[in-house]
Amino acid sequence: AQTVTQSQPEMSVQEAETVTLSCTYDTSENNYYLFWYKQPPSRQMILVIRQEAYKQQNATENRFSVNFQKAAKSFSLKISDSQLGDTAMYFCAFMKGWGAQKLVFGQGTRLTINP
Amino acid sequence: GAGVSQSPSNKVTEKGKDVELRCDPISGHTALYWYRQSLGQGLEFLIYFQGNSAPDKSGLPSDRFSAERTGGSVSTLTIQRTQQEDSAVYLCASSELVGLVHGSGEQYFGPGTRLTVT
């Protein structure tokens, strides 16, 4: 079974700062996908970024980038120039690259951006 | 276009009653997922549909939980004889394509149904 661990229950930074959220996972699969989802108070889960395990290049989406270390099974999210609207719960998630593609989530990190 | 919708948004029910939660996926999405989000257990997978069939029901916590999907579209999650531990937010997601190695479809989530069992 796959497990995903987020070791930072809460984080808080000032607006415009850079923040990195940690995620580690455990799997014996070779083909898989990793995701970061954002959940603001509205409860709507929003995909922030995804990474295919077969790709060595780290994914980037505007101010969001990941540091994917496959051998270490680490998948951290970096948010640059943080904005007040980035305040939310962030979940790291794992998906097998085949078969039933359910998401396995970490426990989440509550991120607060302060003005 | 419209996203995933869920109804009701909030549901308060008495212990022992049955409840039905509805999910309308994005049109054309063949895969549909139910997850549960609770304080104690975090985000848990419940069941997955590909079309109208459910190849993975492994996350359903007990036989009080069941789900169906009709016409490859709307899905209903039914909880019978609700218990207080069923209180949670129930999230539905849909995706466009489920396939082999490179067929991973992004999952789009609905706003969830908050269930409170008193």
Coordinates of C-alpha atoms in Angstrom, one line a residue:
Chain A
A1 CA 0.0 0.0 0.0
Q2 CA 1.1 3.5 -0.7
T3 CA 1.5 6.1 2.1
V4 CA 2.0 9.9 1.9
T5 CA 3.4 11.9 4.7
Q6 CA 3.3 15.6 5.3
S7 CA 5.3 16.5 8.3
Q8 CA 4.3 20.1 8.7
P9 CA 0.7 20.4 10.1
E10 CA 0.9 24.2 9.9
M11 CA 3.0 26.9 8.3
S12 CA 2.8 30.7 8.3
V13 CA 4.8 33.2 6.2
Q14 CA 4.6 36.9 5.3
E15 CA 3.1 38.0 2.0
A16 CA 5.7 38.0 -0.9
E17 CA 8.0 35.4 0.9
T18 CA 8.8 32.0 -0.5
V19 CA 7.6 28.9 1.3
T20 CA 8.3 25.2 0.9
L21 CA 5.9 22.5 1.9
S22 CA 7.3 19.0 2.4
C23 CA 5.9 15.7 1.3
T24 CA 7.4 12.2 1.4
Y25 CA 5.8 9.0 0.1
D26 CA 6.3 5.3 0.1
T27 CA 5.6 3.0 -2.8
S28 CA 7.0 0.0 -4.6
E29 CA 5.4 1.2 -7.9
N30 CA 7.6 2.5 -10.7
N31 CA 5.0 4.4 -12.6
Y32 CA 2.9 6.9 -10.7
Y33 CA 1.9 10.5 -10.4
L34 CA 2.2 13.0 -7.7
F35 CA 0.0 16.0 -7.1
W36 CA -0.4 19.0 -4.9
Y37 CA -4.0 20.1 -4.2
K38 CA -5.1 23.3 -2.5
Q39 CA -8.3 23.4 -0.4
P40 CA -9.4 26.9 0.6
P41 CA -12.1 27.5 3.2
S42 CA -14.7 27.0 0.5
R43 CA -13.8 23.3 0.6
Q44 CA -13.2 23.1 -3.2
M45 CA -10.1 21.0 -3.9
I46 CA -8.1 22.6 -6.6
L47 CA -5.2 21.0 -8.4
V48 CA -2.1 23.1 -8.1
I49 CA 0.5 21.0 -9.8
R50 CA 1.2 17.5 -11.0
Q51 CA 4.4 15.5 -11.6
E52 CA 4.8 12.3 -13.6
A53 CA 7.3 10.0 -12.0
Y54 CA 8.9 9.1 -15.3
K55 CA 9.8 12.7 -16.0
Q56 CA 13.0 13.9 -14.4
Q57 CA 12.3 17.6 -14.9
N58 CA 10.5 19.2 -12.1
A59 CA 7.0 20.6 -12.8
T60 CA 6.4 24.3 -12.7
E61 CA 3.2 26.3 -12.8
N62 CA 3.7 30.1 -12.5
R63 CA 4.7 30.7 -8.9
F64 CA 4.4 27.1 -8.0
S65 CA 7.2 24.6 -8.5
V66 CA 8.1 21.2 -7.1
N67 CA 11.3 19.5 -6.1
F68 CA 10.8 15.9 -7.1
Q69 CA 13.5 13.5 -5.7
K70 CA 12.4 10.0 -6.9
A71 CA 15.1 8.1 -5.2
A72 CA 14.4 9.8 -1.9
K73 CA 10.6 9.6 -2.5
S74 CA 10.3 13.3 -1.7
F75 CA 8.0 15.8 -3.4
S76 CA 8.1 19.3 -2.0
L77 CA 6.1 22.3 -3.2
K78 CA 7.7 25.7 -3.4
I79 CA 5.4 28.8 -3.6
S80 CA 7.3 31.9 -4.6
D81 CA 6.1 35.5 -4.0
S82 CA 3.3 34.2 -1.8
Q83 CA -0.1 35.9 -1.9
L84 CA -2.9 36.2 0.6
G85 CA -5.0 34.1 -1.7
D86 CA -2.6 31.2 -1.2
T87 CA -3.9 30.8 2.3
A88 CA -5.4 27.2 2.3
M89 CA -4.9 23.6 3.2
Y90 CA -2.4 21.9 0.9
F91 CA -2.5 18.2 0.3
C92 CA 0.1 16.1 -1.3
A93 CA -1.4 13.1 -3.2
F94 CA -0.1 9.9 -4.9
M95 CA -1.7 8.1 -7.8
K96 CA -0.7 4.8 -9.4
G97 CA 0.0 5.1 -13.0
W98 CA -2.3 2.3 -13.9
G99 CA -5.5 0.5 -12.7
A100 CA -7.9 2.1 -10.3
Q101 CA -6.6 5.6 -10.1
K102 CA -7.6 6.7 -6.7
L103 CA -5.7 9.4 -4.9
V104 CA -3.9 8.7 -1.7
F105 CA -3.6 11.9 0.3
G106 CA -1.2 13.1 3.0
Q107 CA -2.6 14.7 6.2
G108 CA -2.3 18.2 4.8
T109 CA -0.5 21.4 5.7
R110 CA -2.4 24.5 6.8
L111 CA -0.7 27.4 5.2
T112 CA -1.4 31.0 6.3
I113 CA -0.1 34.0 4.4
N114 CA 0.1 37.1 6.6
P115 CA -0.2 40.6 5.2
Chain B
G1 CA -18.5 24.5 -18.6
A2 CA -20.0 23.4 -15.4
G3 CA -17.9 21.7 -12.8
V4 CA -18.7 18.8 -10.5
S5 CA -21.7 19.5 -8.4
Q6 CA -22.9 17.9 -5.2
S7 CA -26.1 18.0 -3.3
P8 CA -27.0 18.8 -0.7
S9 CA -24.3 21.1 0.4
N10 CA -25.0 20.4 4.1
K11 CA -27.0 17.6 5.7
V12 CA -27.9 17.1 9.3
T13 CA -29.5 13.8 10.2
E14 CA -30.3 11.9 13.3
K15 CA -28.4 8.8 14.2
G16 CA -30.0 5.7 12.6
K17 CA -31.5 7.5 9.6
D18 CA -30.5 6.8 6.0
V19 CA -29.0 9.5 3.8
E20 CA -28.3 9.9 0.1
L21 CA -25.6 12.1 -1.3
R22 CA -25.6 13.1 -4.9
C23 CA -22.8 13.8 -7.3
D24 CA -23.1 15.2 -10.8
P25 CA -19.8 14.8 -12.6
I26 CA -18.5 16.9 -15.5
S27 CA -20.2 15.9 -18.7
G28 CA -18.2 13.3 -20.6
H29 CA -16.1 12.3 -17.6
T30 CA -16.1 8.5 -17.5
A31 CA -14.4 8.1 -14.1
L32 CA -16.1 9.1 -10.8
Y33 CA -14.6 8.9 -7.3
W34 CA -16.0 9.4 -3.8
Y35 CA -13.7 10.5 -0.9
R36 CA -14.4 11.2 2.7
Q37 CA -12.7 14.0 4.7
S38 CA -12.9 13.9 8.4
L39 CA -10.8 15.4 11.2
G40 CA -9.6 12.1 12.6
Q41 CA -9.0 10.2 9.3
G42 CA -8.0 12.9 6.8
L43 CA -8.9 12.3 3.2
E44 CA -9.9 8.7 2.4
F45 CA -10.9 7.1 -0.8
L46 CA -14.3 5.3 -0.7
I47 CA -15.2 4.1 -4.1
Y48 CA -14.4 4.5 -7.8
F49 CA -16.6 4.1 -10.9
Q50 CA -15.5 3.6 -14.4
G51 CA -18.7 4.1 -16.4
N52 CA -21.5 2.4 -14.4
S53 CA -19.3 -0.3 -12.8
A54 CA -17.3 0.0 -9.6
P55 CA -14.0 -1.8 -10.0
D56 CA -12.8 -0.5 -6.7
K57 CA -15.0 -0.4 -3.6
S58 CA -12.1 -1.1 -1.3
G59 CA -12.5 2.1 0.7
L60 CA -16.2 1.7 1.8
P61 CA -15.9 1.5 5.6
S62 CA -18.8 -0.9 6.2
D63 CA -21.8 -2.5 4.5
R64 CA -23.9 0.4 5.6
F65 CA -22.2 2.4 2.7
S66 CA -23.2 1.8 -0.9
A67 CA -23.0 3.7 -4.1
E68 CA -24.4 3.5 -7.6
R69 CA -24.0 5.3 -10.8
T70 CA -26.5 5.4 -13.6
G71 CA -26.2 6.3 -17.2
G72 CA -22.5 6.8 -16.7
S73 CA -23.3 10.1 -15.1
V74 CA -24.9 10.9 -11.8
S75 CA -23.8 9.0 -8.7
T76 CA -25.5 8.5 -5.4
L77 CA -23.7 7.5 -2.2
T78 CA -26.1 6.0 0.4
I79 CA -25.3 5.6 4.0
Q80 CA -27.8 3.4 5.9
R81 CA -28.4 3.6 9.7
T82 CA -26.0 6.6 10.1
Q83 CA -23.7 6.7 13.0
Q84 CA -22.0 9.7 14.6
E85 CA -18.6 8.6 13.2
D86 CA -20.1 9.0 9.7
S87 CA -20.0 12.8 10.2
A88 CA -17.6 14.1 7.6
V89 CA -17.3 16.0 4.4
Y90 CA -18.0 13.7 1.4
L91 CA -16.2 14.8 -1.7
C92 CA -16.9 13.6 -5.3
A93 CA -14.4 13.9 -8.1
S94 CA -14.5 13.1 -11.8
S95 CA -11.9 12.6 -14.5
E96 CA -11.8 12.4 -18.2
L97 CA -9.7 9.4 -18.9
V98 CA -8.5 6.4 -17.0
G99 CA -6.1 4.2 -18.8
L100 CA -2.7 2.7 -18.5
V101 CA 0.6 4.2 -17.7
H102 CA 0.1 7.6 -19.4
G103 CA -3.6 7.7 -19.1
S104 CA -3.9 9.5 -15.8
G105 CA -6.7 12.0 -15.8
E106 CA -6.7 15.0 -13.6
Q107 CA -9.5 14.7 -11.0
Y108 CA -11.8 17.6 -10.7
F109 CA -13.5 17.9 -7.3
G110 CA -16.9 19.1 -6.3
P111 CA -17.6 21.4 -3.3
G112 CA -18.5 18.4 -1.1
T113 CA -21.4 17.6 1.2
R114 CA -21.0 18.2 4.9
L115 CA -22.8 15.4 6.8
T116 CA -23.5 15.9 10.5
V117 CA -25.0 13.0 12.4
T118 CA -26.6 14.0 15.7

